[in-house]
Each structure stands twice: as C-alpha cells, then as structure tokens.
Amino acid sequence: MSSSRSEILAQSVGARICHDLINPLGAVGNGVELLGLSTSENSVELELLQSSVNAAQARLQMLRIAFGPTTDEAIVEGHILRTLMTQLSNGQRHKIEWLPSSGTPRNVAQLGTLMVLCVVSAMPTGGHIRVVKIGDYSVVEVTATRIDLDPIFWDHIAEPAGLPAPSARTVHFNLLADQIKQTGRVPQIELMDNGFVFSVRPT
C-alpha cells in the first residue's frame, strides 16, 4: 500500500510521540514497583498506580501500531498483541481479547487495532471485544448491552470520502476506511441480539 509523503510524516510523528512517552511511563512504573518492594504491606494505592501505568503503556503501544508507519515485512508477534489487549482491559469497562496466536505483518496488525478502536467507539457502556481472525479475512466479535453504530461513520466505512473530516476523537474511522479502500477489502457488519460481528474481507 503506497503512502504519500504527508501521510508518512503524520504516521512518523504519531509513532515518535508514542515512543517518547513510553520511556518516561516505564520509569514511573519502575518507581512504583520499587515503592512496592520497600513496604511489606499491600497497598491498594500502589496497585492502582501500577495498573494505570501498565494500561497507559499498553495504550501507547497500541496507538503506535494503529497510527504509525507500517511495512509488509515487519512482524508483530501474537503474544505481544494479546498482552497489550489484556493490559488495556485491566480494570476497564471494555474487555479486549486478541485470539490469533501467530505473528502478524505490521500492516495487518494495524488493520486489527483500528478495527478495535472503531468498535470501542460503538460501545458507550463497555462490553467484550474478541479479535478472532486477522489477515486477509479479519473478524472482530462484539458483545455489549448497548451498541451505538453511528451511521455518520459506520455507513461510510467503505468509502472514506463520505466520512466527516478527521478529528482527534474519530480519526481511527478515517484511517481504517482509507486502509480498507486502498487494499481492496470489503467491510461487513452482522447485527446480533447482544452485539455485532465486524469483518473485513477481500472482495
């Protein structure tokens, strides 16, 4: 998939920001761990801090995959993606599972993480997200008590030109729609009583 110079620059800026923030967050996490070792008593406050730092690190790493530059050759290992999703889910209203165990080309991992970000936007009160397939045929299953598939975004996921201009809150829809169109894939939504299945497949 070819990218313009402006797209590459934007992706690189996003990746650089995530990279530069991960290091100080890691230092904070190490400090919290040392504080925990210095006391013999269990501290709810320290556990909350450690959990929050882990979730923040995982989210930055996920955003780096979703918004950063990609190549077909780079591989993201399945256990890394599973760990990221588990850490993102810890103590949160959205439980996310990445089931595929094999390594994934980075551009395919980007597709999957963008799909996850989009379905999170459709679950205002939380729920369960399962990435069950990833590759040419990618499938995300969603279970939730409340679903909000805003037609302004979901009706145009196959056609980027029909989407609103990108904003910080909704840019993942624009990026996913661009990737779907450029790779010749087709999105599909299958509604169920307690959620929906979102898939992206070849034509």
PDB file of C-alpha atoms in Angstrom, residues 8-187:
ATOM      1  CA  ILE A   8       4.259   9.074   6.092  1.00  0.00           C
ATOM      2  CA  LEU A   9       5.187  12.224   8.022  1.00  0.00           C
ATOM      3  CA  ALA A  10       1.929  12.121  10.006  1.00  0.00           C
ATOM      4  CA  GLN A  11       2.432   8.438  10.825  1.00  0.00           C
ATOM      5  CA  SER A  12       6.024   9.042  11.860  1.00  0.00           C
ATOM      6  CA  VAL A  13       5.042  11.939  14.134  1.00  0.00           C
ATOM      7  CA  GLY A  14       2.439   9.759  15.837  1.00  0.00           C
ATOM      8  CA  ALA A  15       4.930   6.936  16.300  1.00  0.00           C
ATOM      9  CA  ARG A  16       7.576   9.329  17.658  1.00  0.00           C
ATOM     10  CA  ILE A  17       5.184  10.805  20.220  1.00  0.00           C
ATOM     11  CA  CYS A  18       4.209   7.328  21.425  1.00  0.00           C
ATOM     12  CA  HIS A  19       7.862   6.233  21.562  1.00  0.00           C
ATOM     13  CA  ASP A  20       8.945   9.275  23.569  1.00  0.00           C
ATOM     14  CA  LEU A  21       6.099   8.912  26.070  1.00  0.00           C
ATOM     15  CA  ILE A  22       6.588   5.164  26.630  1.00  0.00           C
ATOM     16  CA  ASN A  23      10.055   5.653  28.165  1.00  0.00           C
ATOM     17  CA  PRO A  24       9.046   8.065  30.982  1.00  0.00           C
ATOM     18  CA  LEU A  25       5.969   5.937  31.680  1.00  0.00           C
ATOM     19  CA  GLY A  26       8.290   2.967  32.056  1.00  0.00           C
ATOM     20  CA  ALA A  27      10.358   4.937  34.558  1.00  0.00           C
ATOM     21  CA  VAL A  28       7.218   5.764  36.543  1.00  0.00           C
ATOM     22  CA  GLY A  29       6.261   2.088  36.517  1.00  0.00           C
ATOM     23  CA  ASN A  30       9.703   1.121  37.809  1.00  0.00           C
ATOM     24  CA  GLY A  31       9.394   3.699  40.565  1.00  0.00           C
ATOM     25  CA  VAL A  32       6.011   2.346  41.610  1.00  0.00           C
ATOM     26  CA  GLU A  33       7.450  -1.191  41.663  1.00  0.00           C
ATOM     27  CA  LEU A  34      10.344  -0.077  43.873  1.00  0.00           C
ATOM     28  CA  LEU A  35       7.917   1.614  46.249  1.00  0.00           C
ATOM     29  CA  GLY A  36       6.016  -1.651  46.478  1.00  0.00           C
ATOM     30  CA  LEU A  37       9.181  -3.564  47.314  1.00  0.00           C
ATOM     31  CA  SER A  38      10.079  -1.083  50.049  1.00  0.00           C
ATOM     32  CA  THR A  39       6.967  -1.846  52.072  1.00  0.00           C
ATOM     33  CA  SER A  40       5.741  -5.161  53.433  1.00  0.00           C
ATOM     34  CA  GLU A  41       2.098  -4.091  53.392  1.00  0.00           C
ATOM     35  CA  ASN A  42      -0.188  -4.447  50.394  1.00  0.00           C
ATOM     36  CA  SER A  43      -1.141  -1.010  49.126  1.00  0.00           C
ATOM     37  CA  VAL A  44      -4.320  -0.502  47.147  1.00  0.00           C
ATOM     38  CA  GLU A  45      -2.988   2.869  46.040  1.00  0.00           C
ATOM     39  CA  LEU A  46       0.242   1.374  44.649  1.00  0.00           C
ATOM     40  CA  GLU A  47      -1.672  -1.393  42.896  1.00  0.00           C
ATOM     41  CA  LEU A  48      -3.928   1.209  41.286  1.00  0.00           C
ATOM     42  CA  LEU A  49      -0.912   3.248  40.184  1.00  0.00           C
ATOM     43  CA  GLN A  50       0.825   0.190  38.717  1.00  0.00           C
ATOM     44  CA  SER A  51      -2.334  -0.880  36.898  1.00  0.00           C
ATOM     45  CA  SER A  52      -2.809   2.619  35.483  1.00  0.00           C
ATOM     46  CA  VAL A  53       0.803   2.824  34.292  1.00  0.00           C
ATOM     47  CA  ASN A  54       0.553  -0.614  32.635  1.00  0.00           C
ATOM     48  CA  ALA A  55      -2.677   0.387  30.869  1.00  0.00           C
ATOM     49  CA  ALA A  56      -1.160   3.689  29.684  1.00  0.00           C
ATOM     50  CA  GLN A  57       1.933   1.925  28.318  1.00  0.00           C
ATOM     51  CA  ALA A  58      -0.229  -0.636  26.539  1.00  0.00           C
ATOM     52  CA  ARG A  59      -2.432   2.060  25.018  1.00  0.00           C
ATOM     53  CA  LEU A  60       0.575   3.971  23.692  1.00  0.00           C
ATOM     54  CA  GLN A  61       1.994   0.800  22.172  1.00  0.00           C
ATOM     55  CA  MET A  62      -1.360   0.009  20.598  1.00  0.00           C
ATOM     56  CA  LEU A  63      -1.690   3.540  19.186  1.00  0.00           C
ATOM     57  CA  ARG A  64       1.835   3.281  17.807  1.00  0.00           C
ATOM     58  CA  ILE A  65       0.733   0.210  15.848  1.00  0.00           C
ATOM     59  CA  ALA A  66      -2.585   1.762  14.790  1.00  0.00           C
ATOM     60  CA  PHE A  67      -1.263   5.185  13.769  1.00  0.00           C
ATOM     61  CA  GLY A  68       2.413   4.554  12.957  1.00  0.00           C
ATOM     62  CA  PRO A  69       4.108   3.680   9.653  1.00  0.00           C
ATOM     63  CA  THR A  70       3.931   0.066   8.509  1.00  0.00           C
ATOM     64  CA  THR A  71       5.744  -2.321   6.199  1.00  0.00           C
ATOM     65  CA  ASP A  72       4.710  -5.715   4.878  1.00  0.00           C
ATOM     66  CA  GLU A  73       7.965  -7.232   6.191  1.00  0.00           C
ATOM     67  CA  ALA A  74       7.693  -6.162   9.850  1.00  0.00           C
ATOM     68  CA  ILE A  75       6.021  -8.752  12.096  1.00  0.00           C
ATOM     69  CA  VAL A  76       4.164  -8.167  15.368  1.00  0.00           C
ATOM     70  CA  GLU A  77       4.162 -11.334  17.459  1.00  0.00           C
ATOM     71  CA  GLY A  78       0.784 -12.663  18.550  1.00  0.00           C
ATOM     72  CA  HIS A  79       1.739 -12.862  22.233  1.00  0.00           C
ATOM     73  CA  ILE A  80       2.648  -9.148  22.189  1.00  0.00           C
ATOM     74  CA  LEU A  81      -0.779  -8.208  20.823  1.00  0.00           C
ATOM     75  CA  ARG A  82      -2.542 -10.495  23.319  1.00  0.00           C
ATOM     76  CA  THR A  83      -0.613  -8.952  26.209  1.00  0.00           C
ATOM     77  CA  LEU A  84      -1.382  -5.422  25.009  1.00  0.00           C
ATOM     78  CA  MET A  85      -5.112  -6.137  24.841  1.00  0.00           C
ATOM     79  CA  THR A  86      -5.093  -7.786  28.276  1.00  0.00           C
ATOM     80  CA  GLN A  87      -3.315  -4.809  29.836  1.00  0.00           C
ATOM     81  CA  LEU A  88      -5.705  -2.394  28.106  1.00  0.00           C
ATOM     82  CA  SER A  89      -8.644  -4.319  29.576  1.00  0.00           C
ATOM     83  CA  ASN A  90      -7.372  -4.397  33.150  1.00  0.00           C
ATOM     84  CA  GLY A  91      -9.857  -2.516  35.306  1.00  0.00           C
ATOM     85  CA  GLN A  92     -11.594  -1.034  32.255  1.00  0.00           C
ATOM     86  CA  ARG A  93     -15.180  -1.341  31.047  1.00  0.00           C
ATOM     87  CA  HIS A  94     -14.035  -2.765  27.703  1.00  0.00           C
ATOM     88  CA  LYS A  95     -12.591  -6.284  27.855  1.00  0.00           C
ATOM     89  CA  ILE A  96     -10.464  -6.929  24.751  1.00  0.00           C
ATOM     90  CA  GLU A  97      -9.098 -10.305  23.664  1.00  0.00           C
ATOM     91  CA  TRP A  98      -6.688 -10.923  20.763  1.00  0.00           C
ATOM     92  CA  LEU A  99      -7.095 -14.624  19.979  1.00  0.00           C
ATOM     93  CA  PRO A 100      -4.810 -15.228  16.947  1.00  0.00           C
ATOM     94  CA  SER A 101      -1.522 -16.646  18.238  1.00  0.00           C
ATOM     95  CA  SER A 102       0.668 -16.404  15.151  1.00  0.00           C
ATOM     96  CA  GLY A 103       2.843 -13.432  14.219  1.00  0.00           C
ATOM     97  CA  THR A 104       1.074 -10.780  12.167  1.00  0.00           C
ATOM     98  CA  PRO A 105       2.509  -8.447   9.497  1.00  0.00           C
ATOM     99  CA  ARG A 106       2.522  -4.947  10.941  1.00  0.00           C
ATOM    100  CA  ASN A 107       0.138  -3.570   8.316  1.00  0.00           C
ATOM    101  CA  VAL A 108      -2.354  -6.332   9.171  1.00  0.00           C
ATOM    102  CA  ALA A 109      -1.890  -5.674  12.905  1.00  0.00           C
ATOM    103  CA  GLN A 110      -2.642  -2.021  12.123  1.00  0.00           C
ATOM    104  CA  LEU A 111      -5.906  -3.041  10.450  1.00  0.00           C
ATOM    105  CA  GLY A 112      -6.867  -5.109  13.505  1.00  0.00           C
ATOM    106  CA  THR A 113      -6.078  -2.389  16.039  1.00  0.00           C
ATOM    107  CA  LEU A 114      -8.003   0.190  14.007  1.00  0.00           C
ATOM    108  CA  MET A 115     -10.978  -2.185  13.928  1.00  0.00           C
ATOM    109  CA  VAL A 116     -10.761  -2.496  17.708  1.00  0.00           C
ATOM    110  CA  LEU A 117     -10.646   1.292  18.159  1.00  0.00           C
ATOM    111  CA  CYS A 118     -13.723   1.671  15.956  1.00  0.00           C
ATOM    112  CA  VAL A 119     -15.788  -0.945  17.796  1.00  0.00           C
ATOM    113  CA  VAL A 120     -14.799   0.574  21.160  1.00  0.00           C
ATOM    114  CA  SER A 121     -16.378   3.812  19.875  1.00  0.00           C
ATOM    115  CA  ALA A 122     -19.614   1.871  19.296  1.00  0.00           C
ATOM    116  CA  MET A 123     -19.781   0.579  22.907  1.00  0.00           C
ATOM    117  CA  PRO A 124     -20.533   3.594  25.146  1.00  0.00           C
ATOM    118  CA  THR A 125     -21.091   1.488  28.280  1.00  0.00           C
ATOM    119  CA  GLY A 126     -18.402  -1.128  27.639  1.00  0.00           C
ATOM    120  CA  GLY A 127     -18.539  -4.780  26.731  1.00  0.00           C
ATOM    121  CA  HIS A 128     -16.486  -7.658  25.360  1.00  0.00           C
ATOM    122  CA  ILE A 129     -14.367  -7.445  22.180  1.00  0.00           C
ATOM    123  CA  ARG A 130     -12.765 -10.538  20.648  1.00  0.00           C
ATOM    124  CA  VAL A 131     -10.391 -10.379  17.662  1.00  0.00           C
ATOM    125  CA  VAL A 132     -10.974 -13.921  16.371  1.00  0.00           C
ATOM    126  CA  LYS A 133      -9.307 -13.737  12.951  1.00  0.00           C
ATOM    127  CA  ILE A 134      -6.684 -11.464  11.474  1.00  0.00           C
ATOM    128  CA  GLY A 135      -5.244 -11.362   7.958  1.00  0.00           C
ATOM    129  CA  ASP A 136      -6.938 -11.185   4.567  1.00  0.00           C
ATOM    130  CA  TYR A 137     -10.147 -12.048   6.396  1.00  0.00           C
ATOM    131  CA  SER A 138     -10.286 -10.199   9.730  1.00  0.00           C
ATOM    132  CA  VAL A 139     -13.122 -10.671  12.215  1.00  0.00           C
ATOM    133  CA  VAL A 140     -13.943  -8.840  15.459  1.00  0.00           C
ATOM    134  CA  GLU A 141     -16.828 -10.067  17.619  1.00  0.00           C
ATOM    135  CA  VAL A 142     -18.557  -7.609  19.947  1.00  0.00           C
ATOM    136  CA  THR A 143     -20.814  -8.333  22.893  1.00  0.00           C
ATOM    137  CA  ALA A 144     -22.420  -5.400  24.712  1.00  0.00           C
ATOM    138  CA  THR A 145     -25.668  -4.348  26.331  1.00  0.00           C
ATOM    139  CA  ARG A 146     -25.653  -1.064  24.424  1.00  0.00           C
ATOM    140  CA  ILE A 147     -24.495  -0.569  20.832  1.00  0.00           C
ATOM    141  CA  ASP A 148     -24.230   2.785  19.036  1.00  0.00           C
ATOM    142  CA  LEU A 149     -23.294   2.297  15.370  1.00  0.00           C
ATOM    143  CA  ASP A 150     -23.361   5.955  14.377  1.00  0.00           C
ATOM    144  CA  PRO A 151     -24.353   5.932  10.675  1.00  0.00           C
ATOM    145  CA  ILE A 152     -22.256   9.054  10.048  1.00  0.00           C
ATOM    146  CA  PHE A 153     -19.209   6.799  10.447  1.00  0.00           C
ATOM    147  CA  TRP A 154     -20.312   3.185  10.028  1.00  0.00           C
ATOM    148  CA  ASP A 155     -22.322   3.764   6.829  1.00  0.00           C
ATOM    149  CA  HIS A 156     -19.185   5.180   5.177  1.00  0.00           C
ATOM    150  CA  ILE A 157     -16.518   2.795   6.470  1.00  0.00           C
ATOM    151  CA  ALA A 158     -16.071   1.509   2.896  1.00  0.00           C
ATOM    152  CA  GLU A 159     -15.857   4.973   1.351  1.00  0.00           C
ATOM    153  CA  PRO A 160     -13.502   7.483   3.023  1.00  0.00           C
ATOM    154  CA  ALA A 161     -14.883  10.411   1.008  1.00  0.00           C
ATOM    155  CA  GLY A 162     -18.228  10.063   2.775  1.00  0.00           C
ATOM    156  CA  LEU A 163     -16.767  10.388   6.269  1.00  0.00           C
ATOM    157  CA  PRO A 164     -16.580  13.659   8.233  1.00  0.00           C
ATOM    158  CA  ALA A 165     -13.201  15.398   8.318  1.00  0.00           C
ATOM    159  CA  PRO A 166     -10.805  13.662  10.734  1.00  0.00           C
ATOM    160  CA  SER A 167     -10.816  14.752  14.363  1.00  0.00           C
ATOM    161  CA  ALA A 168      -8.795  13.577  17.347  1.00  0.00           C
ATOM    162  CA  ARG A 169     -11.841  11.648  18.597  1.00  0.00           C
ATOM    163  CA  THR A 170     -12.738   9.876  15.345  1.00  0.00           C
ATOM    164  CA  VAL A 171      -9.563   9.736  13.227  1.00  0.00           C
ATOM    165  CA  HIS A 172      -9.418   5.920  13.527  1.00  0.00           C
ATOM    166  CA  PHE A 173     -12.517   5.698  11.309  1.00  0.00           C
ATOM    167  CA  ASN A 174     -10.804   7.731   8.571  1.00  0.00           C
ATOM    168  CA  LEU A 175      -7.625   5.656   8.811  1.00  0.00           C
ATOM    169  CA  LEU A 176      -9.485   2.353   8.724  1.00  0.00           C
ATOM    170  CA  ALA A 177     -11.654   3.449   5.788  1.00  0.00           C
ATOM    171  CA  ASP A 178      -8.530   4.520   3.873  1.00  0.00           C
ATOM    172  CA  GLN A 179      -6.851   1.171   4.518  1.00  0.00           C
ATOM    173  CA  ILE A 180      -9.955  -0.804   3.532  1.00  0.00           C
ATOM    174  CA  LYS A 181     -10.288   1.116   0.270  1.00  0.00           C
ATOM    175  CA  GLN A 182      -6.588   1.014  -0.636  1.00  0.00           C
ATOM    176  CA  THR A 183      -6.304  -2.733  -0.028  1.00  0.00           C
ATOM    177  CA  GLY A 184      -9.499  -3.554  -1.920  1.00  0.00           C
ATOM    178  CA  ARG A 185     -11.219  -5.127   1.060  1.00  0.00           C
ATOM    179  CA  VAL A 186     -14.922  -5.052   1.936  1.00  0.00           C
ATOM    180  CA  PRO A 187     -16.309  -4.329   5.441  1.00  0.00           C
TER     181      PRO A 187
END
